[in-house]
Short mmCIF file of C-alpha atoms in Angstrom, two decimals:
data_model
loop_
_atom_site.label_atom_id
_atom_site.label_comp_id
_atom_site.label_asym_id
_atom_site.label_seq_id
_atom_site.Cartn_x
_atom_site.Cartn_y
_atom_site.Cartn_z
CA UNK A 25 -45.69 21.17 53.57
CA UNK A 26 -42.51 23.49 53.96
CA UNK A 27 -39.69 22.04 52.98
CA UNK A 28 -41.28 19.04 51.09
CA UNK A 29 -39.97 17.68 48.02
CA UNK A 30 -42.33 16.97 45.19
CA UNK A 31 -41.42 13.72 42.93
CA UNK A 32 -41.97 12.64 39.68
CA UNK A 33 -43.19 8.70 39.50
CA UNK A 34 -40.61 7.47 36.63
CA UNK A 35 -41.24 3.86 34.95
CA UNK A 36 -37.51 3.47 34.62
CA UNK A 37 -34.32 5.13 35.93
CA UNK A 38 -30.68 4.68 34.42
CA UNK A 39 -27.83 4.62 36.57
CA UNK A 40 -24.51 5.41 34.95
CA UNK A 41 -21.71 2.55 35.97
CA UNK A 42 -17.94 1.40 35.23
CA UNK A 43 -18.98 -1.52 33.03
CA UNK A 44 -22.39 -0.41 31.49
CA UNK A 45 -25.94 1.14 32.57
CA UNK A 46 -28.44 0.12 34.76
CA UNK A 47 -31.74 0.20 33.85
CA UNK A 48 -34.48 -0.60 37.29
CA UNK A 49 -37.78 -1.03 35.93
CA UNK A 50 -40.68 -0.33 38.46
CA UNK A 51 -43.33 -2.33 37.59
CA UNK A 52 -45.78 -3.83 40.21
CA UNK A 53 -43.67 -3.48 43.21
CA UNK A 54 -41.01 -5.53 41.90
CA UNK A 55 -37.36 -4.11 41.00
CA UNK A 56 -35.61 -5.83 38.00
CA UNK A 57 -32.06 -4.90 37.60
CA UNK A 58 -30.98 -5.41 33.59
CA UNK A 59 -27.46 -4.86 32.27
CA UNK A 60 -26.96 -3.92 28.92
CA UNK A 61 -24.19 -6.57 27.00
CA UNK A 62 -21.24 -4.85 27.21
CA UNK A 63 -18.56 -4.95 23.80
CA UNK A 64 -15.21 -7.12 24.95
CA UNK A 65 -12.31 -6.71 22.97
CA UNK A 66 -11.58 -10.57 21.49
CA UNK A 67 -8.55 -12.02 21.20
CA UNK A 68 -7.30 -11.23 17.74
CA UNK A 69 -8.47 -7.55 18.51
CA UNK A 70 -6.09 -4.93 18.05
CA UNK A 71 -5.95 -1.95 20.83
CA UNK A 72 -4.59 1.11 20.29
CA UNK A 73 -1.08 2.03 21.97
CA UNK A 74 -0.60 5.32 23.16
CA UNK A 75 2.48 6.80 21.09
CA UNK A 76 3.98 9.81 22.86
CA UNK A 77 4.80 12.46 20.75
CA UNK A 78 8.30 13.72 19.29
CA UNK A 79 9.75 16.33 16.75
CA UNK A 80 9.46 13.38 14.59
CA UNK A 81 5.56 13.21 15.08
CA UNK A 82 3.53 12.16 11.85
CA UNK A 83 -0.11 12.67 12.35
CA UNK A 84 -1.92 8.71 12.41
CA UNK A 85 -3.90 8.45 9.15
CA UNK A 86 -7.35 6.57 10.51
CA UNK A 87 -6.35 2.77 9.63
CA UNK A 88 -7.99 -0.55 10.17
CA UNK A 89 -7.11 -2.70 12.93
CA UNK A 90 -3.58 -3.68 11.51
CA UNK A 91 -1.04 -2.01 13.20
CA UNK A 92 -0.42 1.80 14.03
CA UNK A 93 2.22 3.39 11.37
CA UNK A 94 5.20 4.04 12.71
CA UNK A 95 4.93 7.99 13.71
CA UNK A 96 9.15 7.93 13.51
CA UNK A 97 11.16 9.06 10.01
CA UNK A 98 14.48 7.84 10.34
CA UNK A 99 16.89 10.72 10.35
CA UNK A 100 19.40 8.92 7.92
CA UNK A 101 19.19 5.85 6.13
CA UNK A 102 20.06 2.33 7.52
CA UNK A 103 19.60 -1.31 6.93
CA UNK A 104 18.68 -3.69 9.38
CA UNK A 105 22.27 -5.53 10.02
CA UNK A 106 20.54 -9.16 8.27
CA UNK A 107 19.83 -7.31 5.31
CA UNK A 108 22.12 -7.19 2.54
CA UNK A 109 20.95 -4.29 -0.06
CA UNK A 110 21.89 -4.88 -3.72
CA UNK A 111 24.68 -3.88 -5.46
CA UNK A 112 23.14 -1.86 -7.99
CA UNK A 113 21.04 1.13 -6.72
CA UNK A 114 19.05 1.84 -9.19
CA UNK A 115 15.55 1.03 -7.14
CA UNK A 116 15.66 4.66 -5.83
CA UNK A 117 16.86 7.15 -8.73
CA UNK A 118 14.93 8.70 -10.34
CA UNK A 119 15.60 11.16 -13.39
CA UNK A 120 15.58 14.91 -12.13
CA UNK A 121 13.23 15.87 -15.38
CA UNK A 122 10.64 12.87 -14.01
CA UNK A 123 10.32 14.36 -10.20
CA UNK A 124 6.92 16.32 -9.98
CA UNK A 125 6.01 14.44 -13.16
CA UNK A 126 2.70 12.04 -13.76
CA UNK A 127 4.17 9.41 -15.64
CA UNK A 128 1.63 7.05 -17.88
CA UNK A 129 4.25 5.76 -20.83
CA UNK A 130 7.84 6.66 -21.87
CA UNK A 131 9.11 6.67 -25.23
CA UNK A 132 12.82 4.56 -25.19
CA UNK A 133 15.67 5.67 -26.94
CA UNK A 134 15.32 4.15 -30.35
CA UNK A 135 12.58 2.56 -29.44
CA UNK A 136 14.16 0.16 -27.68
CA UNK A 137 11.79 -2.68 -26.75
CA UNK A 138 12.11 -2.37 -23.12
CA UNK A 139 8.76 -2.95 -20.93
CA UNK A 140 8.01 -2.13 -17.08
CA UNK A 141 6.02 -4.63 -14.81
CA UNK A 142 4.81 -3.29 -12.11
CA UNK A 143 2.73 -4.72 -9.23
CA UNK A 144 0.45 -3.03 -6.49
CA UNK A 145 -0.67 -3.52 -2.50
CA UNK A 146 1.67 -6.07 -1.13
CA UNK A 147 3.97 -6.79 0.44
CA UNK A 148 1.56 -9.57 0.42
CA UNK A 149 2.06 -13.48 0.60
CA UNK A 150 1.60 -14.06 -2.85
CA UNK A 151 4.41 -11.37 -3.39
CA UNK A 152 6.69 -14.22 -2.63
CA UNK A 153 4.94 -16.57 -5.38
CA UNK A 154 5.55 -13.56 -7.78
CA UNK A 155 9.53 -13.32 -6.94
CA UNK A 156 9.84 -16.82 -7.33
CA UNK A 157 8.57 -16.43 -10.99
CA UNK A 158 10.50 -13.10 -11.72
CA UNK A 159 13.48 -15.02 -10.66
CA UNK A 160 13.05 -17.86 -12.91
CA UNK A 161 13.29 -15.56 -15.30
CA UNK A 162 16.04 -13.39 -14.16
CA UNK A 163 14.29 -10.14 -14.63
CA UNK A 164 13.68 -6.88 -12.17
CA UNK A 165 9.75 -4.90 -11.66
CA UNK A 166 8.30 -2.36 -9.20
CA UNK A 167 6.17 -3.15 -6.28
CA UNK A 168 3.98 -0.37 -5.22
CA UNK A 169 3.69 -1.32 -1.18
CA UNK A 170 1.39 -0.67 1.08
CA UNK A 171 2.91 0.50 4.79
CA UNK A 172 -0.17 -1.49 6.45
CA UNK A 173 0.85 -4.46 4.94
CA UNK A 174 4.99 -3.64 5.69
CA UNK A 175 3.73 -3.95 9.31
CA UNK A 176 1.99 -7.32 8.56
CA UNK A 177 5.12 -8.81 6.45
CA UNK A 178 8.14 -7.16 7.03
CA UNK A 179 10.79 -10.31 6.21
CA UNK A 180 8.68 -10.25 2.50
CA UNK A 181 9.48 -6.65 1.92
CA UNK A 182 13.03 -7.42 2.67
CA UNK A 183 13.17 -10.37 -0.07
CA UNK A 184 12.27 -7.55 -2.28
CA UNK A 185 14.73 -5.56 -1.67
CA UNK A 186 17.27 -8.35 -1.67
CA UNK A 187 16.02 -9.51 -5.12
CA UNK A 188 17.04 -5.96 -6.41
CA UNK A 189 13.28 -4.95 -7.48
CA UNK A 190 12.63 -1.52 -7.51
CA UNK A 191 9.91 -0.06 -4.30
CA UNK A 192 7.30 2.71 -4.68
CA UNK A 193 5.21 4.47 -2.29
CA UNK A 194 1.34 3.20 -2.34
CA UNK A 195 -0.13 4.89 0.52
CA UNK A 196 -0.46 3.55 4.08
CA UNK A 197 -4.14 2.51 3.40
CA UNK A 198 -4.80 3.12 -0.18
CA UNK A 199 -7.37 5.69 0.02
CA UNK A 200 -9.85 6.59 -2.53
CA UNK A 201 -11.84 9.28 -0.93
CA UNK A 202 -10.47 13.27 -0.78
CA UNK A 203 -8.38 14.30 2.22
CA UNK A 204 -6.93 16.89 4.03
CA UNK A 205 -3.62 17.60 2.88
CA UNK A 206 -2.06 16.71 6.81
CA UNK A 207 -4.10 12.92 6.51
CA UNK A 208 -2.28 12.72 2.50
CA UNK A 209 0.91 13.57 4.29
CA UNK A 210 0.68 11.04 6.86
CA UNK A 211 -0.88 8.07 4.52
CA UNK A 212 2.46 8.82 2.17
CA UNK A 213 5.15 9.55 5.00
CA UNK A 214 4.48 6.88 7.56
CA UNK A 215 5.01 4.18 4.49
CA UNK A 216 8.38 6.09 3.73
CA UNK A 217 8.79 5.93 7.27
CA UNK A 218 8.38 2.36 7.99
CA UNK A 219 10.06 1.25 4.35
CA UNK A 220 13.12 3.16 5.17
CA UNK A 221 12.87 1.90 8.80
CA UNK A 222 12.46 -2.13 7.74
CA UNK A 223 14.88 -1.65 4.84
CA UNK A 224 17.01 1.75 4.66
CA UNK A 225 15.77 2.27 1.46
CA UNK A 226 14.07 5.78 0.20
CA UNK A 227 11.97 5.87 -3.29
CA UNK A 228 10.51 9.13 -4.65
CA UNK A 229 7.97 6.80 -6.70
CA UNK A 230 4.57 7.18 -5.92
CA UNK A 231 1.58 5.40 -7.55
CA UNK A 232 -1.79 6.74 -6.11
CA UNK A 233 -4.30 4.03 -4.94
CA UNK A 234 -6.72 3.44 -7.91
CA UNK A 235 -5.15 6.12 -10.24
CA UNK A 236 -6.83 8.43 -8.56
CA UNK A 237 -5.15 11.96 -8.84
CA UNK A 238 -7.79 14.59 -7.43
CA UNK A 239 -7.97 13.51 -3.80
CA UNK A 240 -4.95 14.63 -1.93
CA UNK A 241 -1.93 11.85 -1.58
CA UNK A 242 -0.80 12.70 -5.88
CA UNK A 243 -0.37 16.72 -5.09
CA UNK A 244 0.80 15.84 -1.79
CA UNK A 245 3.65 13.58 -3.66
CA UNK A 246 4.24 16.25 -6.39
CA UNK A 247 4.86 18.61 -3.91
CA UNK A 248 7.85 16.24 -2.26
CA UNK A 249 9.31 15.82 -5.85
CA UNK A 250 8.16 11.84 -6.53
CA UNK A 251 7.56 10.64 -9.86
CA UNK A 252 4.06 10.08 -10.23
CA UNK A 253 3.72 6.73 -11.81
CA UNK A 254 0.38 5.65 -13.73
CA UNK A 255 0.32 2.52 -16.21
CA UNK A 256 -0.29 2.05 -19.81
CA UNK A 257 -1.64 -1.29 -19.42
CA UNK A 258 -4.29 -2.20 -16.99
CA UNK A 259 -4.57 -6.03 -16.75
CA UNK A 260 -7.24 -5.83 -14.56
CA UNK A 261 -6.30 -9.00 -12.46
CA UNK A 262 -8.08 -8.11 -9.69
CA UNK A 263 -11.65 -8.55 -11.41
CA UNK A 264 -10.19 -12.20 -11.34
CA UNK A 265 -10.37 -12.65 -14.92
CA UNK A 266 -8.28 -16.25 -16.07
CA UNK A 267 -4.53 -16.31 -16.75
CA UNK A 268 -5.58 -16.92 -20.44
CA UNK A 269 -7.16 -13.39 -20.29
CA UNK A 270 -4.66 -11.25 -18.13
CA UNK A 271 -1.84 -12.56 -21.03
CA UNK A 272 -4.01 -11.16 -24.23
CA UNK A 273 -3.92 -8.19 -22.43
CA UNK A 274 -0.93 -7.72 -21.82
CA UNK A 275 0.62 -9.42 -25.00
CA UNK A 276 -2.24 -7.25 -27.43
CA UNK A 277 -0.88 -4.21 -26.22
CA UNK A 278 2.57 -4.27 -25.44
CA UNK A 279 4.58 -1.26 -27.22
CA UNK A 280 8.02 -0.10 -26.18
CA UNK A 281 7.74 1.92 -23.05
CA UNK A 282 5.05 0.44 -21.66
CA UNK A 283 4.30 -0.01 -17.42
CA UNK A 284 1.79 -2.39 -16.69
CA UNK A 285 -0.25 -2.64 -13.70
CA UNK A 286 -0.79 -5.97 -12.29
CA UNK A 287 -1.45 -6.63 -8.42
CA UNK A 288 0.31 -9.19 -6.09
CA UNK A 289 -1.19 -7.74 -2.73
CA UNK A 290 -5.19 -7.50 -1.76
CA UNK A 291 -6.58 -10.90 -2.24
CA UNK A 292 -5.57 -14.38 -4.02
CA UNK A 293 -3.12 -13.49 -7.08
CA UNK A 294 -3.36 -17.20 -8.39
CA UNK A 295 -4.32 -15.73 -11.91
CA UNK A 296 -1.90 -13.30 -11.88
CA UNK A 297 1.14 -15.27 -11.53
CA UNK A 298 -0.29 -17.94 -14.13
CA UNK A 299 -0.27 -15.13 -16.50
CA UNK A 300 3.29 -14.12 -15.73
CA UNK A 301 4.55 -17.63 -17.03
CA UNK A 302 2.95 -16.64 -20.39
CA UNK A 303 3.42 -13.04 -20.35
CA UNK A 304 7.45 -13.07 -19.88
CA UNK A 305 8.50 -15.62 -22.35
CA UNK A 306 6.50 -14.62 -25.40
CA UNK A 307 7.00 -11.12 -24.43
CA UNK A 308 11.33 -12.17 -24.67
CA UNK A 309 10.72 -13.62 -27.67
CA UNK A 310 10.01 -11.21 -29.21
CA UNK A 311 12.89 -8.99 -28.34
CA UNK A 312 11.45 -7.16 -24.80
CA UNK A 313 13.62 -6.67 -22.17
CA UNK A 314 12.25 -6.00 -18.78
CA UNK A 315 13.33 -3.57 -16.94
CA UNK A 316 12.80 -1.40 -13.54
CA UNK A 317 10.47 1.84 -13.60
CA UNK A 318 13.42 3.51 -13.06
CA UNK A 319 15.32 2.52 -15.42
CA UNK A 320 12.54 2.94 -17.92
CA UNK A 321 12.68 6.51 -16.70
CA UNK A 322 16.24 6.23 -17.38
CA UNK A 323 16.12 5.30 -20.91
CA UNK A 324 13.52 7.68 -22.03
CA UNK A 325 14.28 10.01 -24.73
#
């Protein structure tokens, strides 16, 4: 017939709608109408915000659901009025021979027993644990932060600083896999961003996440003149070895000059801190002084 149209029988047909797809089986005469479940965020859920861009834009490194970084460098320094910044600002300086550098181990000035500690991914709760012990002791180390976790605990980042403990640069989600060098820009200058937002503090020390020195955030640091700061002693806490074990470490290796790697961020830092209560006294008895990375750098030959 002219003008006829010719159809094709179909056992199903999917309609397209707002909250999901329709699927009407034909099946006997009968219609059944079937909707697919349909994802709802939950309450703890984080959504994206829309950010509108700026001159000050910082392309988002891809992060999990714990915040957006802060696409916003401050244009000069400043504290939050609450915060009261030490007197001595040696957190931030760096030698000019050190900037560019990789950094594993310095060699004092006549050997001068002075040792680095030096703790990665926080600010973390169990930060605050490992300033309570520091302070007990009266003694200064580095904390390597993550800006993920600045977003998460920004009054423990500010203890830090108020404690007069030296900051480095960590990544915003400490990456291991190769990047572009605009996603290693972003990972390292949203944390600056955010650190120097929370605390008016800059640092131009930068400890790649796992040592790892090939996949974008090191050269990108090089390139911005940080020190690139390694370790001479791994105590590998985070394989949750016993306090008992973390100490020998430590205590079996120490040499003037050393910078030890311990964690207080990424997971429960019990053993950690137990060593610390070992580590600090024997390690003062027997004529160490702790120090700052910084001031390490400082008293290099």
């Amino acid at each position: 017939m002219i003008g006829s149209i010719t159809f094709k029988r179909f056992s199903q047909i999917l309609l397209g709608g707002v909250s999901g797809i329709f699927i009407l089986s034909f099946h006997q005469a009968q219609v059944a109408v079937s909707l697919p479940t349909v994802g709802l965020p939950t309450q703890n859920q984080v959504l994206p915000a829309e950010i509108n861009s700026s001159e000050d834009y910082i392309e988002k490194p891809t992060i999990p659901p714990l915040g957006e970084p802060a696409p916003f460098i401050p244009r000069q320094p400043f504290p939050p009025p609450t915060l009261k910044k030490p007197e001595k600002p040696y957190y931030s300086l760096i030698p000019e021979r050190y900037k560019g550098k990789t950094v594993n181990h310095v060699s004092p000035r006549n050997q001068e027993k002075v040792i680095a500690l030096t703790f990665d991914d926080g600010p973390w709760l169990d930060t605050l644990k490992v300033l309570v012990v520091l302070q007990q002791f009266d003694i200064k180390a580095t904390f390597f932060i993550l800006g993920r976790n600045l977003v998460l605990y920004p009054e423990i980042i500010q203890q830090v600083v108020q404690g007069g403990h030296a900051v480095g640069n960590h990544t915003w989600t400490h990456p291991y896999v190769k990047m572009e060098s605009q996603q290693a820009k972003s990972e390292i200058e949203n944390t600056a961003a955010k650190l120097q937002l929370m605390t008016g503090l800059k640092t131009r020390l930068f400890r790649p996440p796992g040592g790892i020195l090939d996949n974008g955030t090191a050269e990108y640091a090089r390139s911005k003149n940080y020190a690139i700061i390694m370790w001479s002693i791994d105590t590998k806490d985070y394989q949750q070895a016993s306090a008992e074990i973390l100490a020998e470490r430590v205590l079996n290796q120490a040499r003037p000059g050393d910078i030890v790697l311990m964690h207080d961020g990424g997971g429960n830092r019990f053993q950690t801190i137990e060593a610390l209560k070992m580590i600090i006294p024997e390690l003062q008895k027997r004529g160490y002084r702790f120090v700052t990375v910084p001031e390490l750098l400082a008293l290099s030959e």
